[in-house]
C-alpha positions as semicolon CSV with decimal commas, in nm:
position;residue;x (nm);y (nm);z (nm)
1;M;9,685;9,514;11,427
2;V;9,930;9,745;11,614
3;M;10,254;9,816;11,593
4;A;10,364;9,561;11,859
5;D;10,290;9,318;11,549
6;Q;10,609;9,417;11,383
7;P;10,409;9,424;11,093
8;Y;10,549;9,397;10,717
9;T;10,538;9,716;10,533
10;I;10,625;9,885;10,180
11;V;10,751;10,223;10,237
12;V;10,753;10,504;9,939
13;A;11,005;10,786;10,055
14;G;11,152;11,010;9,841
15;E;11,285;10,798;9,515
16;E;11,280;10,489;9,720
17;V;11,046;10,159;9,745
18;F;11,129;9,923;9,997
19;E;10,992;9,669;10,223
20;Q;11,032;9,692;10,614
21;K;10,930;9,473;10,897
22;L;10,838;9,758;11,143
23;G;10,984;9,734;11,522
24;T;10,892;9,876;11,858
25;C;11,144;9,996;12,147
26;G;10,941;9,799;12,408
27;E;10,628;9,969;12,398
28;E;10,389;9,990;12,137
29;A;10,358;10,379;12,115
30;Q;10,743;10,339;12,091
31;H;10,792;10,343;11,712
32;C;11,129;10,215;11,594
33;A;11,234;10,132;11,225
34;G;11,278;9,790;11,270
35;T;11,453;9,585;10,961
36;R;11,484;9,662;10,633
37;L;11,403;9,314;10,415
38;A;11,528;9,193;10,091
39;A;11,341;9,368;9,840
40;S;11,075;9,142;9,633
41;V;10,846;9,442;9,492
42;T;10,865;9,527;9,146
43;V;10,782;9,919;9,084
44;L;10,586;9,905;8,751
45;S;10,511;10,321;8,751
46;D;10,539;10,610;9,002
47;S;10,388;10,944;8,914
48;V;10,274;11,244;9,054
49;S;9,977;11,459;8,909
50;G;9,763;11,704;9,086
51;G;10,009;11,672;9,412
52;V;9,942;11,314;9,446
53;R;10,158;11,039;9,414
54;T;10,037;10,717;9,258
55;V;10,319;10,398;9,294
56;E;10,185;10,108;9,114
57;M;10,394;9,769;9,201
58;S;10,397;9,411;9,213
59;R;10,551;9,126;9,403
60;P;10,477;8,739;9,434
61;L;10,168;8,630;9,654
62;K;10,438;8,428;9,895
63;G;10,660;8,644;10,089
64;R;11,001;8,571;10,018
65;T;11,083;8,552;10,382
66;D;10,914;8,457;10,694
67;D;10,943;8,860;10,764
68;H;10,757;8,939;10,426
69;Y;10,360;8,919;10,404
70;S;10,258;8,594;10,242
71;F;9,889;8,696;10,076
72;S;9,614;8,463;9,992
73;L;9,367;8,368;9,737
74;A;9,102;8,261;9,986
75;A;8,756;8,358;9,978
76;N;8,694;8,607;10,253
77;T;9,075;8,704;10,306
78;T;9,086;8,998;10,549
79;L;9,425;9,223;10,457
80;N;9,498;9,434;10,746
81;L;9,593;9,757;10,609
82;I;9,770;10,092;10,800
83;T;9,857;10,430;10,616
84;A;10,096;10,648;10,737
85;V;10,277;10,957;10,653
86;G;10,559;11,062;10,837
87;Y;10,735;11,403;10,965
88;S;11,055;11,308;10,772
89;H;11,249;11,030;10,616
90;A;11,364;10,894;10,972
91;F;11,128;10,635;11,089
92;G;10,930;10,787;11,395
93;H;10,623;10,847;11,507
94;H;10,383;10,935;11,219
95;K;10,224;11,280;11,100
96;A;9,919;11,133;11,004
97;H;9,731;10,786;11,005
98;H;9,466;10,574;10,936
99;H;9,310;10,191;10,946
100;A;9,211;10,156;10,598
């Protein structure tokens, strides 16, 4: 998965949890905010312990729109996941990231 795929994301920023389809500005390395999506996530809990924030949430398996990710219950399904930490609440190139 690369930014050019304009992935579906769940963003935890400050007190907000929201869904976003990330965008690009023409080239893969140019990160743009993209489009905020209609909410389908329900936050079940949000806590901080030892400097680590944990957010537990739920949402339907089928995406609310074509821009939302639809999960599959099929055996041997792979879920591509990217984690990233930004410099601020503004979307842009990330401070740190990892393919999980």
